[in-house]
Amino acid sequence: MSMDAPDETAPADKPLTSLLTDLVASMTALVSKEVELAKAELMEKASEAGRGVGQILCGGAFAFCGLLLLLAAATLGLSHVMAPWAAALVVGGAVILLGLVLMMAGRAKLQALTLSPRRTLNNLRTDAREVADAVSR
């Protein structure tokens, strides 16, 4: 029998040390794959969280820019119809309301995220059951 041929010995015929070595190697490979899956899943969640944060920041920037630009322009336009202070109050309130809506939308996206790696946890539970079943046989 050559060294490259797979070991076709039945598990019942293998020595205990060989079985334990195989078990350790299998468990090491399994844990390594589960860690890789958890990393990938967490990176995906972090990317989603980053988009939500970006939306909040973008909403805040728009609210700030809008506040500065539109207050001046709209106040000048409305000051022909009403008192200048009332025109500034109306325009400023509308721009701030728009900014708040954008920030709340981004916040809602962040709150909807669950950062736990669900697929990895499910796989680990399944793996633990399978190992327990294999050991109990």
Tab-separated table of N, CA and C in Angstrom:
chain	number	residue	atom	x	y	z
A	1	MET	N	0.850	-1.176	0.000
A	1	MET	CA	0.000	0.000	0.000
A	1	MET	C	0.892	1.234	0.000
A	2	SER	N	0.638	2.210	-0.912
A	2	SER	CA	1.488	3.402	-1.007
A	2	SER	C	1.072	4.425	0.043
A	3	MET	N	1.936	5.409	0.272
A	3	MET	CA	1.678	6.441	1.272
A	3	MET	C	0.597	7.424	0.807
A	4	ASP	N	0.399	7.546	-0.510
A	4	ASP	CA	-0.567	8.497	-1.039
A	4	ASP	C	-1.989	7.954	-1.033
A	5	ALA	N	-2.159	6.678	-0.889
A	5	ALA	CA	-3.493	6.072	-0.917
A	5	ALA	C	-4.237	6.437	0.354
A	6	PRO	N	-5.544	6.735	0.236
A	6	PRO	CA	-6.315	7.066	1.432
A	6	PRO	C	-6.419	5.856	2.357
A	7	ASP	N	-6.487	6.145	3.631
A	7	ASP	CA	-6.589	5.089	4.634
A	7	ASP	C	-8.012	4.543	4.599
A	8	GLU	N	-8.150	3.313	4.161
A	8	GLU	CA	-9.471	2.714	4.020
A	8	GLU	C	-9.811	1.819	5.207
A	9	THR	N	-9.104	1.985	6.299
A	9	THR	CA	-9.365	1.199	7.487
A	9	THR	C	-10.687	1.655	8.091
A	10	ALA	N	-11.514	0.726	8.466
A	10	ALA	CA	-12.796	1.055	9.084
A	10	ALA	C	-12.530	1.732	10.425
A	11	PRO	N	-13.393	2.706	10.826
A	11	PRO	CA	-13.176	3.394	12.091
A	11	PRO	C	-13.047	2.449	13.280
A	12	ALA	N	-13.729	1.320	13.250
A	12	ALA	CA	-13.646	0.376	14.360
A	12	ALA	C	-12.267	-0.273	14.426
A	13	ASP	N	-11.538	-0.340	13.277
A	13	ASP	CA	-10.225	-0.956	13.233
A	13	ASP	C	-9.103	0.032	13.529
A	14	LYS	N	-9.384	1.319	13.560
A	14	LYS	CA	-8.356	2.333	13.804
A	14	LYS	C	-8.051	2.393	15.303
A	15	PRO	N	-6.793	2.675	15.633
A	15	PRO	CA	-6.472	2.857	17.049
A	15	PRO	C	-7.099	4.157	17.574
A	16	LEU	N	-7.289	4.201	18.869
A	16	LEU	CA	-7.927	5.346	19.507
A	16	LEU	C	-7.144	6.631	19.251
A	17	THR	N	-5.834	6.570	19.276
A	17	THR	CA	-5.036	7.780	19.051
A	17	THR	C	-5.264	8.332	17.646
A	18	SER	N	-5.407	7.444	16.673
A	18	SER	CA	-5.665	7.883	15.310
A	18	SER	C	-7.038	8.536	15.207
A	19	LEU	N	-8.033	7.950	15.877
A	19	LEU	CA	-9.372	8.528	15.870
A	19	LEU	C	-9.375	9.909	16.530
A	20	LEU	N	-8.653	10.034	17.638
A	20	LEU	CA	-8.584	11.329	18.320
A	20	LEU	C	-7.853	12.360	17.466
A	21	THR	N	-6.803	11.931	16.780
A	21	THR	CA	-6.075	12.841	15.894
A	21	THR	C	-6.984	13.321	14.774
A	22	ASP	N	-7.747	12.396	14.187
A	22	ASP	CA	-8.695	12.771	13.136
A	22	ASP	C	-9.752	13.734	13.671
A	23	LEU	N	-10.236	13.470	14.875
A	23	LEU	CA	-11.251	14.333	15.482
A	23	LEU	C	-10.704	15.736	15.712
A	24	VAL	N	-9.487	15.818	16.231
A	24	VAL	CA	-8.879	17.131	16.483
A	24	VAL	C	-8.678	17.872	15.167
A	25	ALA	N	-8.203	17.176	14.144
A	25	ALA	CA	-7.992	17.819	12.841
A	25	ALA	C	-9.321	18.309	12.265
A	26	SER	N	-10.354	17.499	12.371
A	26	SER	CA	-11.671	17.891	11.860
A	26	SER	C	-12.226	19.087	12.631
A	27	MET	N	-12.087	19.060	13.943
A	27	MET	CA	-12.593	20.159	14.772
A	27	MET	C	-11.817	21.445	14.480
A	28	THR	N	-10.513	21.341	14.286
A	28	THR	CA	-9.703	22.518	13.971
A	28	THR	C	-10.151	23.126	12.649
A	29	ALA	N	-10.353	22.290	11.651
A	29	ALA	CA	-10.814	22.782	10.347
A	29	ALA	C	-12.200	23.408	10.465
A	30	LEU	N	-13.074	22.772	11.236
A	30	LEU	CA	-14.432	23.280	11.413
A	30	LEU	C	-14.416	24.642	12.099
A	31	VAL	N	-13.656	24.761	13.172
A	31	VAL	CA	-13.585	26.032	13.895
A	31	VAL	C	-13.004	27.118	12.992
A	32	SER	N	-11.996	26.769	12.218
A	32	SER	CA	-11.384	27.730	11.301
A	32	SER	C	-12.406	28.238	10.288
A	33	LYS	N	-13.199	27.341	9.725
A	33	LYS	CA	-14.221	27.741	8.752
A	33	LYS	C	-15.304	28.593	9.406
A	34	GLU	N	-15.677	28.253	10.624
A	34	GLU	CA	-16.704	29.029	11.327
A	34	GLU	C	-16.198	30.435	11.639
A	35	VAL	N	-14.927	30.567	11.989
A	35	VAL	CA	-14.344	31.886	12.247
A	35	VAL	C	-14.344	32.711	10.963
A	36	GLU	N	-13.993	32.083	9.850
A	36	GLU	CA	-14.028	32.785	8.565
A	36	GLU	C	-15.439	33.261	8.242
A	37	LEU	N	-16.434	32.413	8.482
A	37	LEU	CA	-17.825	32.787	8.231
A	37	LEU	C	-18.252	33.951	9.133
A	38	ALA	N	-17.861	33.893	10.406
A	38	ALA	CA	-18.211	34.972	11.335
A	38	ALA	C	-17.584	36.290	10.895
A	39	LYS	N	-16.325	36.253	10.458
A	39	LYS	CA	-15.664	37.476	9.990
A	39	LYS	C	-16.400	38.054	8.788
A	40	ALA	N	-16.747	37.203	7.838
A	40	ALA	CA	-17.440	37.673	6.641
A	40	ALA	C	-18.799	38.269	6.996
A	41	GLU	N	-19.495	37.613	7.912
A	41	GLU	CA	-20.819	38.091	8.297
A	41	GLU	C	-20.729	39.425	9.041
A	42	LEU	N	-19.735	39.560	9.919
A	42	LEU	CA	-19.577	40.814	10.654
A	42	LEU	C	-19.160	41.954	9.723
A	43	MET	N	-18.349	41.659	8.726
A	43	MET	CA	-17.972	42.690	7.756
A	43	MET	C	-19.204	43.172	6.977
A	44	GLU	N	-20.087	42.237	6.654
A	44	GLU	CA	-21.324	42.592	5.954
A	44	GLU	C	-22.184	43.508	6.828
A	45	LYS	N	-22.305	43.174	8.105
A	45	LYS	CA	-23.099	43.986	9.033
A	45	LYS	C	-22.457	45.355	9.238
A	46	ALA	N	-21.130	45.399	9.329
A	46	ALA	CA	-20.437	46.679	9.509
A	46	ALA	C	-20.640	47.572	8.296
A	47	SER	N	-20.683	46.975	7.123
A	47	SER	CA	-20.914	47.740	5.905
A	47	SER	C	-22.314	48.358	5.919
A	48	GLU	N	-23.302	47.579	6.349
A	48	GLU	CA	-24.668	48.099	6.449
A	48	GLU	C	-24.750	49.230	7.475
A	49	ALA	N	-24.069	49.056	8.603
A	49	ALA	CA	-24.060	50.093	9.633
A	49	ALA	C	-23.383	51.356	9.101
A	50	GLY	N	-22.320	51.187	8.334
A	50	GLY	CA	-21.625	52.326	7.749
A	50	GLY	C	-22.517	53.119	6.818
A	51	ARG	N	-23.342	52.417	6.045
A	51	ARG	CA	-24.273	53.120	5.158
A	51	ARG	C	-25.291	53.921	5.973
A	52	GLY	N	-25.772	53.364	7.080
A	52	GLY	CA	-26.715	54.090	7.931
A	52	GLY	C	-26.078	55.326	8.544
A	53	VAL	N	-24.842	55.193	9.020
A	53	VAL	CA	-24.122	56.338	9.592
A	53	VAL	C	-23.893	57.393	8.518
A	54	GLY	N	-23.525	56.934	7.323
A	54	GLY	CA	-23.327	57.868	6.220
A	54	GLY	C	-24.593	58.636	5.893
A	55	GLN	N	-25.724	57.954	5.965
A	55	GLN	CA	-26.995	58.609	5.687
A	55	GLN	C	-27.311	59.656	6.760
A	56	ILE	N	-26.999	59.338	8.015
A	56	ILE	CA	-27.218	60.311	9.093
A	56	ILE	C	-26.341	61.542	8.874
A	57	LEU	N	-25.066	61.304	8.559
A	57	LEU	CA	-24.153	62.424	8.338
A	57	LEU	C	-24.567	63.254	7.128
A	58	CYS	N	-24.970	62.577	6.092
A	58	CYS	CA	-25.418	63.278	4.883
A	58	CYS	C	-26.665	64.103	5.192
A	59	GLY	N	-27.574	63.538	5.931
A	59	GLY	CA	-28.778	64.270	6.321
A	59	GLY	C	-28.446	65.495	7.161
A	60	GLY	N	-27.515	65.334	8.091
A	60	GLY	CA	-27.091	66.468	8.915
A	60	GLY	C	-26.409	67.556	8.093
A	61	ALA	N	-25.572	67.136	7.131
A	61	ALA	CA	-24.889	68.110	6.278
A	61	ALA	C	-25.890	68.860	5.412
A	62	PHE	N	-26.853	68.132	4.841
A	62	PHE	CA	-27.881	68.800	4.044
A	62	PHE	C	-28.692	69.765	4.898
A	63	ALA	N	-29.025	69.344	6.104
A	63	ALA	CA	-29.789	70.225	6.987
A	63	ALA	C	-29.001	71.496	7.296
A	64	PHE	N	-27.726	71.345	7.559
A	64	PHE	CA	-26.884	72.500	7.882
A	64	PHE	C	-26.720	73.427	6.677
A	65	CYS	N	-26.369	72.835	5.520
A	65	CYS	CA	-26.213	73.649	4.309
A	65	CYS	C	-27.529	74.322	3.931
A	66	GLY	N	-28.583	73.565	4.016
A	66	GLY	CA	-29.894	74.135	3.699
A	66	GLY	C	-30.255	75.261	4.634
A	67	LEU	N	-29.919	75.084	5.878
A	67	LEU	CA	-30.203	76.128	6.860
A	67	LEU	C	-29.474	77.410	6.509
A	68	LEU	N	-28.221	77.282	6.137
A	68	LEU	CA	-27.430	78.470	5.817
A	68	LEU	C	-27.862	79.135	4.507
A	69	LEU	N	-28.049	78.331	3.471
A	69	LEU	CA	-28.350	78.898	2.153
A	69	LEU	C	-29.800	79.339	2.003
A	70	LEU	N	-30.700	78.468	2.356
A	70	LEU	CA	-32.103	78.791	2.129
A	70	LEU	C	-32.656	79.840	3.083
A	71	LEU	N	-32.118	79.888	4.265
A	71	LEU	CA	-32.598	80.925	5.179
A	71	LEU	C	-32.377	82.308	4.585
A	72	ALA	N	-31.198	82.499	4.046
A	72	ALA	CA	-30.904	83.822	3.478
A	72	ALA	C	-31.766	84.105	2.252
A	73	ALA	N	-31.789	83.150	1.296
A	73	ALA	CA	-32.521	83.396	0.052
A	73	ALA	C	-34.029	83.477	0.269
A	74	ALA	N	-34.586	82.534	0.974
A	74	ALA	CA	-36.036	82.513	1.178
A	74	ALA	C	-36.492	83.654	2.074
A	75	THR	N	-35.675	84.000	3.025
A	75	THR	CA	-36.036	85.107	3.907
A	75	THR	C	-36.150	86.399	3.107
A	76	LEU	N	-35.193	86.587	2.191
A	76	LEU	CA	-35.269	87.779	1.341
A	76	LEU	C	-36.523	87.761	0.475
A	77	GLY	N	-36.862	86.597	-0.074
A	77	GLY	CA	-38.059	86.497	-0.909
A	77	GLY	C	-39.332	86.699	-0.124
A	78	LEU	N	-39.433	86.064	1.024
A	78	LEU	CA	-40.658	86.171	1.839
A	78	LEU	C	-40.780	87.506	2.564
A	79	SER	N	-39.680	88.210	2.695
A	79	SER	CA	-39.749	89.492	3.408
A	79	SER	C	-40.578	90.517	2.640
A	80	HIS	N	-40.880	90.222	1.360
A	80	HIS	CA	-41.754	91.107	0.595
A	80	HIS	C	-43.227	90.854	0.939
A	81	VAL	N	-43.514	89.669	1.528
A	81	VAL	CA	-44.897	89.318	1.846
A	81	VAL	C	-45.185	89.475	3.341
A	82	MET	N	-44.197	89.234	4.162
A	82	MET	CA	-44.370	89.292	5.620
A	82	MET	C	-43.156	89.943	6.253
A	83	ALA	N	-43.210	90.052	7.532
A	83	ALA	CA	-42.077	90.646	8.251
A	83	ALA	C	-40.846	89.760	8.064
A	84	PRO	N	-39.664	90.363	7.928
A	84	PRO	CA	-38.451	89.574	7.708
A	84	PRO	C	-38.200	88.511	8.779
A	85	TRP	N	-38.495	88.788	10.020
A	85	TRP	CA	-38.272	87.785	11.079
A	85	TRP	C	-39.204	86.589	10.899
A	86	ALA	N	-40.443	86.813	10.459
A	86	ALA	CA	-41.393	85.724	10.251
A	86	ALA	C	-40.981	84.889	9.036
A	87	ALA	N	-40.469	85.539	8.013
A	87	ALA	CA	-39.996	84.817	6.832
A	87	ALA	C	-38.824	83.906	7.202
A	88	ALA	N	-37.895	84.390	8.006
A	88	ALA	CA	-36.752	83.578	8.441
A	88	ALA	C	-37.221	82.391	9.285
A	89	LEU	N	-38.215	82.585	10.098
A	89	LEU	CA	-38.738	81.509	10.947
A	89	LEU	C	-39.406	80.426	10.104
A	90	VAL	N	-40.179	80.770	9.124
A	90	VAL	CA	-40.865	79.802	8.276
A	90	VAL	C	-39.858	78.977	7.476
A	91	VAL	N	-38.929	79.631	6.821
A	91	VAL	CA	-37.956	78.934	5.989
A	91	VAL	C	-37.037	78.069	6.851
A	92	GLY	N	-36.559	78.581	7.931
A	92	GLY	CA	-35.683	77.809	8.827
A	92	GLY	C	-36.374	76.565	9.370
A	93	GLY	N	-37.632	76.686	9.752
A	93	GLY	CA	-38.381	75.533	10.263
A	93	GLY	C	-38.545	74.440	9.217
A	94	ALA	N	-38.817	74.825	7.974
A	94	ALA	CA	-38.991	73.845	6.901
A	94	ALA	C	-37.691	73.095	6.616
A	95	VAL	N	-36.570	73.806	6.589
A	95	VAL	CA	-35.281	73.175	6.289
A	95	VAL	C	-34.862	72.246	7.424
A	96	ILE	N	-35.063	72.673	8.632
A	96	ILE	CA	-34.721	71.822	9.779
A	96	ILE	C	-35.594	70.568	9.780
A	97	LEU	N	-36.853	70.695	9.443
A	97	LEU	CA	-37.745	69.541	9.373
A	97	LEU	C	-37.245	68.518	8.350
A	98	LEU	N	-36.809	68.978	7.186
A	98	LEU	CA	-36.259	68.087	6.170
A	98	LEU	C	-35.011	67.359	6.694
A	99	GLY	N	-34.141	68.082	7.347
A	99	GLY	CA	-32.939	67.462	7.915
A	99	GLY	C	-33.278	66.421	8.968
A	100	LEU	N	-34.245	66.698	9.807
A	100	LEU	CA	-34.656	65.737	10.835
A	100	LEU	C	-35.227	64.468	10.222
A	101	VAL	N	-35.989	64.610	9.150
A	101	VAL	CA	-36.553	63.440	8.479
A	101	VAL	C	-35.425	62.553	7.943
A	102	LEU	N	-34.422	63.152	7.310
A	102	LEU	CA	-33.289	62.374	6.789
A	102	LEU	C	-32.516	61.675	7.911
A	103	MET	N	-32.281	62.385	9.008
A	103	MET	CA	-31.546	61.778	10.121
A	103	MET	C	-32.339	60.652	10.775
A	104	MET	N	-33.631	60.796	10.882
A	104	MET	CA	-34.453	59.738	11.474
A	104	MET	C	-34.491	58.500	10.581
A	105	ALA	N	-34.458	58.696	9.261
A	105	ALA	CA	-34.430	57.552	8.342
A	105	ALA	C	-33.130	56.775	8.517
A	106	GLY	N	-32.015	57.466	8.642
A	106	GLY	CA	-30.738	56.796	8.875
A	106	GLY	C	-30.698	56.093	10.223
A	107	ARG	N	-31.248	56.718	11.229
A	107	ARG	CA	-31.297	56.115	12.566
A	107	ARG	C	-32.148	54.842	12.561
A	108	ALA	N	-33.251	54.879	11.833
A	108	ALA	CA	-34.121	53.696	11.747
A	108	ALA	C	-33.375	52.535	11.097
A	109	LYS	N	-32.554	52.813	10.092
A	109	LYS	CA	-31.761	51.758	9.461
A	109	LYS	C	-30.774	51.156	10.449
A	110	LEU	N	-30.154	51.998	11.262
A	110	LEU	CA	-29.196	51.484	12.247
A	110	LEU	C	-29.889	50.645	13.321
A	111	GLN	N	-31.043	51.057	13.761
A	111	GLN	CA	-31.749	50.314	14.799
A	111	GLN	C	-32.251	48.971	14.285
A	112	ALA	N	-32.531	48.878	12.982
A	112	ALA	CA	-33.045	47.633	12.412
A	112	ALA	C	-31.952	46.579	12.271
A	113	LEU	N	-30.698	46.999	12.335
A	113	LEU	CA	-29.598	46.047	12.174
A	113	LEU	C	-29.409	45.206	13.425
A	114	THR	N	-29.168	43.927	13.221
A	114	THR	CA	-28.732	43.068	14.300
A	114	THR	C	-27.305	42.681	13.978
A	115	LEU	N	-26.392	42.969	14.877
A	115	LEU	CA	-24.976	42.762	14.595
A	115	LEU	C	-24.493	41.358	14.941
A	116	SER	N	-25.367	40.525	15.477
A	116	SER	CA	-24.932	39.165	15.786
A	116	SER	C	-24.863	38.340	14.507
A	117	PRO	N	-23.824	37.530	14.362
A	117	PRO	CA	-23.686	36.701	13.162
A	117	PRO	C	-24.609	35.484	13.233
A	118	ARG	N	-25.844	35.627	12.809
A	118	ARG	CA	-26.866	34.587	12.963
A	118	ARG	C	-26.507	33.281	12.263
A	119	ARG	N	-26.020	33.374	11.021
A	119	ARG	CA	-25.695	32.152	10.281
A	119	ARG	C	-24.590	31.371	10.994
A	120	THR	N	-23.589	32.081	11.479
A	120	THR	CA	-22.492	31.415	12.180
A	120	THR	C	-22.997	30.744	13.449
A	121	LEU	N	-23.827	31.449	14.215
A	121	LEU	CA	-24.359	30.865	15.449
A	121	LEU	C	-25.205	29.629	15.155
A	122	ASN	N	-26.012	29.691	14.097
A	122	ASN	CA	-26.816	28.520	13.716
A	122	ASN	C	-25.920	27.351	13.317
A	123	ASN	N	-24.873	27.635	12.547
A	123	ASN	CA	-23.931	26.580	12.149
A	123	ASN	C	-23.237	25.976	13.360
A	124	LEU	N	-22.839	26.816	14.308
A	124	LEU	CA	-22.175	26.300	15.507
A	124	LEU	C	-23.104	25.398	16.314
A	125	ARG	N	-24.372	25.789	16.415
A	125	ARG	CA	-25.340	24.941	17.136
A	125	ARG	C	-25.503	23.595	16.434
A	126	THR	N	-25.616	23.633	15.108
A	126	THR	CA	-25.745	22.396	14.331
A	126	THR	C	-24.505	21.529	14.495
A	127	ASP	N	-23.337	22.141	14.412
A	127	ASP	CA	-22.083	21.400	14.567
A	127	ASP	C	-21.985	20.768	15.958
A	128	ALA	N	-22.390	21.513	16.974
A	128	ALA	CA	-22.332	20.982	18.334
A	128	ALA	C	-23.257	19.775	18.486
A	129	ARG	N	-24.452	19.862	17.880
A	129	ARG	CA	-25.370	18.713	17.938
A	129	ARG	C	-24.778	17.499	17.220
A	130	GLU	N	-24.176	17.741	16.056
A	130	GLU	CA	-23.598	16.637	15.296
A	130	GLU	C	-22.430	15.997	16.038
A	131	VAL	N	-21.600	16.807	16.667
A	131	VAL	CA	-20.476	16.266	17.445
A	131	VAL	C	-21.004	15.462	18.636
A	132	ALA	N	-22.024	16.008	19.303
A	132	ALA	CA	-22.609	15.310	20.449
A	132	ALA	C	-23.211	13.975	20.015
A	133	ASP	N	-23.880	13.961	18.865
A	133	ASP	CA	-24.451	12.728	18.346
A	133	ASP	C	-23.359	11.725	18.000
A	134	ALA	N	-22.277	12.199	17.373
A	134	ALA	CA	-21.179	11.315	16.986
A	134	ALA	C	-20.471	10.733	18.208
A	135	VAL	N	-20.314	11.531	19.236
A	135	VAL	CA	-19.637	11.059	20.448
A	135	VAL	C	-20.512	10.071	21.206
A	136	SER	N	-21.826	10.278	21.186
A	136	SER	CA	-22.720	9.410	21.946
A	136	SER	C	-22.923	8.046	21.273
A	137	ARG	N	-22.528	7.899	20.029
A	137	ARG	CA	-22.703	6.612	19.336
A	137	ARG	C	-21.724	5.605	19.798
